[in-house]
CSV table of C-alpha atoms and ligand atoms in Angstrom, one decimal:
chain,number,residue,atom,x,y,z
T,1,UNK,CA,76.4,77.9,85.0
T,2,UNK,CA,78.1,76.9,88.1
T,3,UNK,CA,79.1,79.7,90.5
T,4,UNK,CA,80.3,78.9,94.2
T,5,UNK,CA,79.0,81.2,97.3
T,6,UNK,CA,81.3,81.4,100.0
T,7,UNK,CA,80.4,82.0,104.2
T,8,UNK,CA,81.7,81.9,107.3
T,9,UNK,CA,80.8,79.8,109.9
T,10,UNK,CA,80.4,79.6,113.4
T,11,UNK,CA,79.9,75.9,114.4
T,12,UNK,CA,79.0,75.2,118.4
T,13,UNK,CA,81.3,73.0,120.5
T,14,UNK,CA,79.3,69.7,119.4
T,15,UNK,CA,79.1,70.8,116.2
T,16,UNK,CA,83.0,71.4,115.9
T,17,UNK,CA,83.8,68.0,116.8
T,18,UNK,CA,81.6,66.6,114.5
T,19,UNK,CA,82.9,68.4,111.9
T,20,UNK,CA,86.4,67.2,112.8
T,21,UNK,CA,85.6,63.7,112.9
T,22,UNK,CA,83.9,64.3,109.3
T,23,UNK,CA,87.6,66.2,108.3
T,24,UNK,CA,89.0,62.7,109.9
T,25,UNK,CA,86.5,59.9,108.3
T,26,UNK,CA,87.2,61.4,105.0
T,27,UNK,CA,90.8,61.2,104.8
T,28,UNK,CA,91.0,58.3,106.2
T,29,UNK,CA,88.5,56.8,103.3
T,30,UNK,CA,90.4,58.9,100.7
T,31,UNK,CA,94.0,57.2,101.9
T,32,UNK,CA,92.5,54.0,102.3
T,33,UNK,CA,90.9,53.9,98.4
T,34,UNK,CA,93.8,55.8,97.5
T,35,UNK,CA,96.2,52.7,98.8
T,36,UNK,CA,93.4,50.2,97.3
T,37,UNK,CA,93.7,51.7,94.1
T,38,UNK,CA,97.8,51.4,94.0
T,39,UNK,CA,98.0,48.0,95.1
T,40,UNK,CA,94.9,46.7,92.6
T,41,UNK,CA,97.0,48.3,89.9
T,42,UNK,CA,100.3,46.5,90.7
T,43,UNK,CA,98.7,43.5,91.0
T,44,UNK,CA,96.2,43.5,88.0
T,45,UNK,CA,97.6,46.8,86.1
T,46,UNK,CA,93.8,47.4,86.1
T,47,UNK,CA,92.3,50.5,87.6
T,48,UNK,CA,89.5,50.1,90.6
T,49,UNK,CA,86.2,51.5,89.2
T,50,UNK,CA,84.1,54.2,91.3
T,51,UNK,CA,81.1,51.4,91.7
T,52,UNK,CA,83.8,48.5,93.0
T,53,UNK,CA,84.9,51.5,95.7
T,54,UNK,CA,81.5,52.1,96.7
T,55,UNK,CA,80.7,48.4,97.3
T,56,UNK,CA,84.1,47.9,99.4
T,57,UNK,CA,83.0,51.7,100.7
T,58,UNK,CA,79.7,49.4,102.4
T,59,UNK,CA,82.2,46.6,103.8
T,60,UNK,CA,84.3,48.7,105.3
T,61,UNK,CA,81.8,50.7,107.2
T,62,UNK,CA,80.6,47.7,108.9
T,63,UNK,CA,83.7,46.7,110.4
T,64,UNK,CA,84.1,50.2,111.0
T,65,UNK,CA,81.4,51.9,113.2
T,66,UNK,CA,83.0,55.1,114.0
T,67,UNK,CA,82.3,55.5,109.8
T,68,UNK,CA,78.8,55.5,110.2
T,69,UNK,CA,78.3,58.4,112.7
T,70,UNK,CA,79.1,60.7,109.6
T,71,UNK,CA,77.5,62.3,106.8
T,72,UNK,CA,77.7,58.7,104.4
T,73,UNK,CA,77.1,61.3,101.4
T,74,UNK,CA,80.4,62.7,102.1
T,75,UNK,CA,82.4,59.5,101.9
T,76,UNK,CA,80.9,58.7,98.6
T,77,UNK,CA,81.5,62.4,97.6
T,78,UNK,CA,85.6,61.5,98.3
T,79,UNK,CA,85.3,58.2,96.1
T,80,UNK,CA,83.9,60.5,93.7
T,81,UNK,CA,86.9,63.2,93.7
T,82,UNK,CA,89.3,60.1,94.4
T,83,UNK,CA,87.4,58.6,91.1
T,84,UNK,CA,88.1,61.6,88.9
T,85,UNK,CA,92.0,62.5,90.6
T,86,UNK,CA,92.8,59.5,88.9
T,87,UNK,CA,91.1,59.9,85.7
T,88,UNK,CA,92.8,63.5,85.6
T,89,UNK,CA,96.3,61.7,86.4
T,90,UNK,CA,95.2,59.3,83.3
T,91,UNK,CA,95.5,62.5,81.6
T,92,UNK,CA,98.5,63.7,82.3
T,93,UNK,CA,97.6,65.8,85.5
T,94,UNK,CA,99.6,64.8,88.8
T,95,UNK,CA,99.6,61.4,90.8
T,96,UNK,CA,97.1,61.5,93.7
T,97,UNK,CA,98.6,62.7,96.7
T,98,UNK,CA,98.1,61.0,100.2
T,99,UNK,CA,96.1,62.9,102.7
T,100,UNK,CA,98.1,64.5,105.5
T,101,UNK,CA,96.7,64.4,109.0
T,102,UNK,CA,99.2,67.1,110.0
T,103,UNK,CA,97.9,69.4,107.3
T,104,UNK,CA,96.4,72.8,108.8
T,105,UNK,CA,93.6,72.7,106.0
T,106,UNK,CA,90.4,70.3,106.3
T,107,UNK,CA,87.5,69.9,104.0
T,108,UNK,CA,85.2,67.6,103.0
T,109,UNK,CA,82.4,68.2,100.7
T,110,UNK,CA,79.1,66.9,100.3
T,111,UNK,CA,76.1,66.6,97.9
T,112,UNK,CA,72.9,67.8,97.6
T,113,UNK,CA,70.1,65.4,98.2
T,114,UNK,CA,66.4,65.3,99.0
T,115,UNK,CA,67.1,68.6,100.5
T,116,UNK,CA,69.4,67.6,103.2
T,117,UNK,CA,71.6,71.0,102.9
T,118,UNK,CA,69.3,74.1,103.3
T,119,UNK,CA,69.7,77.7,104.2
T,120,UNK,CA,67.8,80.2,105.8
T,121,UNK,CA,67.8,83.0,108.8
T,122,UNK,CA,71.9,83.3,109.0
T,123,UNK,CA,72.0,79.7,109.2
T,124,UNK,CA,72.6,76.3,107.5
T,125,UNK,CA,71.9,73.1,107.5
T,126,UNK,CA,74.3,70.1,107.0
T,127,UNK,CA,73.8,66.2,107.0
T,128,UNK,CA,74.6,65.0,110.6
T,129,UNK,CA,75.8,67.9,111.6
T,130,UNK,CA,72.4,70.1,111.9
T,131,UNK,CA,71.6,74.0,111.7
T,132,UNK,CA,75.3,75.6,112.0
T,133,UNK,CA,75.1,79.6,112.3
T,134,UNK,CA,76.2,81.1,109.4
T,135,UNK,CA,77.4,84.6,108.2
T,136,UNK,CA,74.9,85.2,105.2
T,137,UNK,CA,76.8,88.3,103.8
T,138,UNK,CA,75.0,88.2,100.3
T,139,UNK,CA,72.4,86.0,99.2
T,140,UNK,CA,73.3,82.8,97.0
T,141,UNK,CA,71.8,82.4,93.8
T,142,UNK,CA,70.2,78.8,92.2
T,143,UNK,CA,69.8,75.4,93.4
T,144,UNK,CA,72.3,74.4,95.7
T,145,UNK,CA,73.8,71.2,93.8
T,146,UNK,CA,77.2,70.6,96.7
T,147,UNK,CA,78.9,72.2,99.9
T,148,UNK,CA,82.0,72.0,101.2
T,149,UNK,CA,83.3,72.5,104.7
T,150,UNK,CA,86.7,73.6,105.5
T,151,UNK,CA,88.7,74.5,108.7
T,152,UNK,CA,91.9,76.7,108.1
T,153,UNK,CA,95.1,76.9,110.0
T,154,UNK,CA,93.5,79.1,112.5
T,155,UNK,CA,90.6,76.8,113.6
T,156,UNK,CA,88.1,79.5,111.3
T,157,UNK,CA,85.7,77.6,109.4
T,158,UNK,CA,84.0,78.4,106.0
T,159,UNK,CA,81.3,76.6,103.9
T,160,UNK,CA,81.5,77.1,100.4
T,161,UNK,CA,77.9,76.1,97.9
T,162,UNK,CA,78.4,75.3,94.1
T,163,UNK,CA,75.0,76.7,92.7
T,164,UNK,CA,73.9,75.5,89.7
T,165,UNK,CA,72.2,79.4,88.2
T,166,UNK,CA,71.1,81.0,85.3
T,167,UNK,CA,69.9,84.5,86.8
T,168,UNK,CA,73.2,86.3,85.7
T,169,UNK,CA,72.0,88.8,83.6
T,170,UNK,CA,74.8,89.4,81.3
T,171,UNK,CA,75.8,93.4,81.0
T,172,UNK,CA,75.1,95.5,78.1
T,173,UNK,CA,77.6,94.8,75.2
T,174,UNK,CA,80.4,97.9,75.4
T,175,UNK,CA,83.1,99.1,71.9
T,176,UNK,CA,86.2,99.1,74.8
T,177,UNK,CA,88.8,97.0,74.9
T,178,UNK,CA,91.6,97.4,77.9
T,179,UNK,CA,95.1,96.1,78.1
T,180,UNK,CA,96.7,95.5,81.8
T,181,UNK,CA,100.1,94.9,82.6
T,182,UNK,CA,101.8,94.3,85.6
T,183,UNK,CA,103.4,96.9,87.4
T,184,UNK,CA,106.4,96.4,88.2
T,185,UNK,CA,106.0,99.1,91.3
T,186,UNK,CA,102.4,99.2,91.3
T,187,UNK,CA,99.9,96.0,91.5
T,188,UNK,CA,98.5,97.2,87.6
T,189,UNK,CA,99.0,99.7,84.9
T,190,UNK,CA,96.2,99.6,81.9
T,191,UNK,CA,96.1,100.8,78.4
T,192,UNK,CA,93.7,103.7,79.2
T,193,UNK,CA,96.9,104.9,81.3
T,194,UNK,CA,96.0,104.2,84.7
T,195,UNK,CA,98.2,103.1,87.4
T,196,UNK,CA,96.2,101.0,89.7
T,197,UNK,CA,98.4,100.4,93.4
T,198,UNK,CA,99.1,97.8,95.5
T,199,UNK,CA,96.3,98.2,98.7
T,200,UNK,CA,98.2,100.8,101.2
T,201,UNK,CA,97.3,97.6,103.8
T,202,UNK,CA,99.6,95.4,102.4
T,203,UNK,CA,102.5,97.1,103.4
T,204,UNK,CA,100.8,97.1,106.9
T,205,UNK,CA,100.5,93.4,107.3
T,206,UNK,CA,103.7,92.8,105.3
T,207,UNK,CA,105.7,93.8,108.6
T,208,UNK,CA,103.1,92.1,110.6
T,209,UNK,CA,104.0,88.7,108.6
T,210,UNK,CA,107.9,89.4,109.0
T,211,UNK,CA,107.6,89.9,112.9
T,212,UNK,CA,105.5,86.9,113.2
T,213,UNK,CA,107.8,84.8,111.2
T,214,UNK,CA,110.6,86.0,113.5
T,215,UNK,CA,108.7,85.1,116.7
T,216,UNK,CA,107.9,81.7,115.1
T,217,UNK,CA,111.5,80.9,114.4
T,218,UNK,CA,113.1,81.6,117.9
T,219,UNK,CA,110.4,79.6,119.3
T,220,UNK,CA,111.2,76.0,120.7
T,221,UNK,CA,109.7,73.1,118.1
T,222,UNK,CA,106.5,71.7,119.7
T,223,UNK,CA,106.4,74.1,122.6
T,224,UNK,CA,103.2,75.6,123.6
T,225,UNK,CA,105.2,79.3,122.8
T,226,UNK,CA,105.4,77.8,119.3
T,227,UNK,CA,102.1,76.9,118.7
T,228,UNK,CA,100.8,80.1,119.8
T,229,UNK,CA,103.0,81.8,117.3
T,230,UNK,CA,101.9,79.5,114.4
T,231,UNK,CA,98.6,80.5,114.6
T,232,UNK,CA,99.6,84.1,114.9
T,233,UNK,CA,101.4,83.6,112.0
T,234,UNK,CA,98.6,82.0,110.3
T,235,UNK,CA,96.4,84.6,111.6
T,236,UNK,CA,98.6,87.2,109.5
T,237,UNK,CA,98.1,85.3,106.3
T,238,UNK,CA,94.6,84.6,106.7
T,239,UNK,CA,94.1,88.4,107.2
T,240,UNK,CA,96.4,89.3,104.2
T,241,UNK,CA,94.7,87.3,101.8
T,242,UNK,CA,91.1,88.3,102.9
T,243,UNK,CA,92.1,91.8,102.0
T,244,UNK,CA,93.7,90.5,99.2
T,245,UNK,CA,90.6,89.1,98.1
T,246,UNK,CA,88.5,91.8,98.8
T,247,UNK,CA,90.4,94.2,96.9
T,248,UNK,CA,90.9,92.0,93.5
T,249,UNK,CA,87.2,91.1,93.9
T,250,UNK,CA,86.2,94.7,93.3
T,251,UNK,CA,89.0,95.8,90.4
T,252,UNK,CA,88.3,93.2,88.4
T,253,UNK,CA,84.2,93.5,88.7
T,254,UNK,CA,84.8,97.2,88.4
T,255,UNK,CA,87.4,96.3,84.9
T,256,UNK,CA,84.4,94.2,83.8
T,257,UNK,CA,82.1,95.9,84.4
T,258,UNK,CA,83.8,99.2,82.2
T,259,UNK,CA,85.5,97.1,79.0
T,260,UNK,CA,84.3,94.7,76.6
T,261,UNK,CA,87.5,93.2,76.2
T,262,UNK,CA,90.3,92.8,78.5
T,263,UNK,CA,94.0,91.5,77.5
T,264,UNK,CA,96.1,90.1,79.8
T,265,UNK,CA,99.8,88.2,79.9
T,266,UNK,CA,100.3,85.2,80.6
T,267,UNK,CA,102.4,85.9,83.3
T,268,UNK,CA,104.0,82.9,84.9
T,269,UNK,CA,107.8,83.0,83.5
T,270,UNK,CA,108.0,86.9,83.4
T,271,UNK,CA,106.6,87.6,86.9
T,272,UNK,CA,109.1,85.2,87.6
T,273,UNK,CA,112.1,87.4,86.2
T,274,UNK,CA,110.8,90.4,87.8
T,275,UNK,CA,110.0,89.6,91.6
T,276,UNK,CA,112.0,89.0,94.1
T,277,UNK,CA,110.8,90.3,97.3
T,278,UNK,CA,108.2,89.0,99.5
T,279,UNK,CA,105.9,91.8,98.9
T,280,UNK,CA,106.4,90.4,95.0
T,281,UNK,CA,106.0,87.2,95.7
T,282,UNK,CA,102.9,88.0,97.6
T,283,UNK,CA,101.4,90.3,94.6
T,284,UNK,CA,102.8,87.0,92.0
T,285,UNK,CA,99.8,85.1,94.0
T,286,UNK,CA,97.2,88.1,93.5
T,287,UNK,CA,98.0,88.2,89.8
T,288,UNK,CA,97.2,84.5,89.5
T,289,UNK,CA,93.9,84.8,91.4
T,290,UNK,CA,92.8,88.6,89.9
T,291,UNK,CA,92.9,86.7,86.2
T,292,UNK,CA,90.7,83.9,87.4
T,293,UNK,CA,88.5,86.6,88.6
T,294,UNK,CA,88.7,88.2,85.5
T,295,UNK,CA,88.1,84.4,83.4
T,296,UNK,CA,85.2,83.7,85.5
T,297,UNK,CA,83.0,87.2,85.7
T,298,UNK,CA,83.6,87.4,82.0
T,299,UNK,CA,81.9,84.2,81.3
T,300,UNK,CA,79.3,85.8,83.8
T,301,UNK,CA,78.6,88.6,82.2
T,302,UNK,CA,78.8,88.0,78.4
T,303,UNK,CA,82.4,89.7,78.4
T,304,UNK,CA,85.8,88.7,76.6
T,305,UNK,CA,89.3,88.1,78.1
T,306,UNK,CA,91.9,87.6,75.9
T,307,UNK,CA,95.6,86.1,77.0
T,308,UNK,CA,98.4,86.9,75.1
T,309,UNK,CA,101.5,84.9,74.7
T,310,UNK,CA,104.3,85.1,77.5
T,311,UNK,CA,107.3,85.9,74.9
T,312,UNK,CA,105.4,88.8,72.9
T,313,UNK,CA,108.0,91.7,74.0
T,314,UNK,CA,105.7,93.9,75.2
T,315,UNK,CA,107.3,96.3,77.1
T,316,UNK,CA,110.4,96.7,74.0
T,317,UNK,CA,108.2,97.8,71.5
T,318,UNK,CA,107.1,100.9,70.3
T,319,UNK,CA,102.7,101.5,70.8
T,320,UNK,CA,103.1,104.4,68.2
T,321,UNK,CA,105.1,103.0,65.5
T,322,UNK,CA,106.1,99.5,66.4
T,323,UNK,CA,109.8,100.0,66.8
T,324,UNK,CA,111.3,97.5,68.6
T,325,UNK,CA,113.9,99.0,71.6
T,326,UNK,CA,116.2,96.6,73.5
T,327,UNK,CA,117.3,98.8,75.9
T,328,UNK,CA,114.3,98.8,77.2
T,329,UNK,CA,114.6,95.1,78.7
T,330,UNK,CA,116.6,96.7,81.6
T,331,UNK,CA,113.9,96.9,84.7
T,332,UNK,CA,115.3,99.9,86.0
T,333,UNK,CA,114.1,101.7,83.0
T,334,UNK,CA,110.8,103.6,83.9
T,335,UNK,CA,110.2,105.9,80.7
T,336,UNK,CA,111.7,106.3,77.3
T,337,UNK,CA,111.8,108.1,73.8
T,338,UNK,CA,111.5,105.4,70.7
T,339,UNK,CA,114.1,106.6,68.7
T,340,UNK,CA,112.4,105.7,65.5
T,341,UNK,CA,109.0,108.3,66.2
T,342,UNK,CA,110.2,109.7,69.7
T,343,UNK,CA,107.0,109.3,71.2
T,344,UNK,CA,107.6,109.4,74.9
T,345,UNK,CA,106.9,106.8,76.9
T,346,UNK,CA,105.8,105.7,80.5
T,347,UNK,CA,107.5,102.1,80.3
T,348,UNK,CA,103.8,100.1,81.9
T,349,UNK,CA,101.7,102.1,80.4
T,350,UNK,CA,103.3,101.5,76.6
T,351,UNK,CA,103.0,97.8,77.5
T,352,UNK,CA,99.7,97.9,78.9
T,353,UNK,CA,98.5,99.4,75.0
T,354,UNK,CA,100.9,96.4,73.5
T,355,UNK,CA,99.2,94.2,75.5
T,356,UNK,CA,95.7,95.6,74.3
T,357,UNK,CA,96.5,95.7,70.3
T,358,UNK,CA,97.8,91.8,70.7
T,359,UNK,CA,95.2,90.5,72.7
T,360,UNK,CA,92.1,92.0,69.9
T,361,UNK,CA,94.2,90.7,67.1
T,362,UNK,CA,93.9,86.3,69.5
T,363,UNK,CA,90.4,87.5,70.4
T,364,UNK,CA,89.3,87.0,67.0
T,365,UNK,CA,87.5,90.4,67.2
T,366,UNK,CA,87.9,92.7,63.9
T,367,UNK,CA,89.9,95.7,65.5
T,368,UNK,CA,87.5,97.8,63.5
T,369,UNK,CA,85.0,96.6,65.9
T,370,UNK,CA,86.7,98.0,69.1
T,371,UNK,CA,87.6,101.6,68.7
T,372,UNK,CA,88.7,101.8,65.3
T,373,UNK,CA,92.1,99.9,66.7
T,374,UNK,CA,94.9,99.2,63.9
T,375,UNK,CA,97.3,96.3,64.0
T,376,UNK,CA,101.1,96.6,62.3
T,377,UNK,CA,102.2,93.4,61.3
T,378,UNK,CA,105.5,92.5,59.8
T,379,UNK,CA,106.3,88.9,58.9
T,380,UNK,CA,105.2,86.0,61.4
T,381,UNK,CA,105.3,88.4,64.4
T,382,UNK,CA,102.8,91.6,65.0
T,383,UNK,CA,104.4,95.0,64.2
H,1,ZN,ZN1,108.0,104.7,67.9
């Protein structure tokens, strides 16, 4: 199994421009293969293979010396992801986009070989760039197989190594299953009745984002004012989706850790209807990454998560008995009696256990086997 590591790092002032140059070199060879491949295919409505790139790839770095001052592992490393853009647009996935020197986000990756990346003592080592000092907050796991270095809008830099590992002990097999649905007030509610809050330090950094944004708007274009603020503003973000991170990182080990199973929506269209704000928008983006989470430590750890269907309704029907109650569609709606068994209910919650019955039922898992669980079903729909 692959799993990535991510650090921090804290390159020197030598180090920094060669890592910029690297950033430079490797757009520039992306956009120029990238423009090879285009005009080949108008001319010969044939694609450019990865071996005929690497070959050129030799050409080019003779008439081009500043090329061979970097990591040459790299460049072939961005033929490669070049290589397999276009096989992915082959398959319906978007056309390759040109690199944007103006971008505030830089990477470049390279691959492991005759071991040219190493780690030890807080620090790391990277083809032509030497031993960078690193921030080795927990220990990565396997054979390093590729790292790649990045730059964000705020000039911080990160290294992140795919690991090829098979220590992950998987957990001890649990009978609980979970359903989660997403607040509408609150980050999470679950099936087991818990409402799980948005971090109290989003609000905080919420107002910090809006003032920055206003300081950045009244600030002249291209001034040295407004450069300042863009990285304050980019500061704010970076912050915000650190914590972010930090906090989905630990709910969803903590849900894994506790259920067998774990249902989810998928959420795009309805999270859609339902947020408006920024604060919304901002949580929309958590939701996305906190199922990834989920996807990933379950394959980890031997667990299952199931995703339901967008257009199941449910938050309308009735955990108890199934009735189905379209008044319930309205937002503002927080609890309810079903008028069919009037069984009170908190609106999340009854959705979160919705959620839950569905997601056994596409998981292919008996409901016997998970707490006894029962499933109405009436016609082509469940219920
Ligand atoms: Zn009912």
């Amino acid at each position: 199994m692959q799993v990535a590591f991510k650090y921090r790092i804290y390159p020197n002032k030598v180090q920094s421009i060669m890592l910029n140059k690297s950033f430079g070199c490797n757009r520039f060879i992306f956009n120029y293969f990238l423009n090879h491949k285009n005009e080949q295919y108008k001319k010969t409505k044939r694609s450019v293979s990865y071996n005929e790139c690497a070959k050129l790839l030799t050409d080019l770095k003779s008439n081009f010396q500043w090329l061979k001052e970097i990591d040459s592992i790299s460049l072939q490393q961005t033929l490669r992801d070049l290589d397999r853009a276009f096989k992915n647009f082959f398959k319906g996935y978007g056309f390759p986009k040109f690199k944007s020197k103006h971008n505030h986000f830089h990477s470049y990756r390279t691959q492991m070989v005759n071991d040219n990346i190493q780690v030890e003592n807080n620090k790391i080592k990277l083809p032509k760039i030497g031993w960078v000092k690193l921030k080795y907050h927990r220990s990565h796991k396997g054979k390093i197989l590729n790292a790649t270095v990045s730059k964000t809008n705020t000039g911080t830099y990160y290294v992140s190594l795919c690991c090829e590992t098979s220590d992950i002990e998987k957990l001890q097999t649990l009978n609980t299953a979970l359903g989660i649905d997403v607040g509408i007030k609150s980050f999470c509610v679950t099936s087991n009745s818990e409402i799980i809050d948005n971090p109290k330090f989003l609000e905080k950094y919420y107002k910090k984002l809006l003032k920055a944004q206003r300081e950045l708007s009244s600030k002249t274009k291209g001034s040295k004012n407004f450069y300042k603020a863009r990285i304050k503003l980019a500061k704010v973000h970076e912050k915000i989706a650190n914590c972010r991170f930090d906090f989905l990182h630990k709910l969803s080990s903590r849900l894994i850790s506790e259920n067998q199973v774990i249902c989810l929506e998928n959420l795009k269209v309805k999270s859609m209807l339902k947020n408006s704000t920024l604060s919304k928008s901002i949580s929309d983006v958590s939701w996305f990454k906190f199922r990834q989470l989920l996807e990933y430590k379950a394959k980890w750890y031997g667990r299952i998560v199931s995703i339901i269907d967008t257009y199941y309704p449910s938050s309308q029907l009735c955990s108890n008995c199934g009735f189905k109650n379209e008044e319930v569609k309205n937002l503002n709606i927080r609890t309810w009696e079903c008028p069919n068994c009037k069984t009170k209910h908190h609106r999340d919650i009854n959705s979160a256990i919705n959620i839950k019955r569905v997601g056994l039922v596409q998981s292919d898992l008996k409901p016997v086997e998970i707490v006894g669980y029962e499933v109405f079903e009436t016609g082509s729909s469940y219920f």
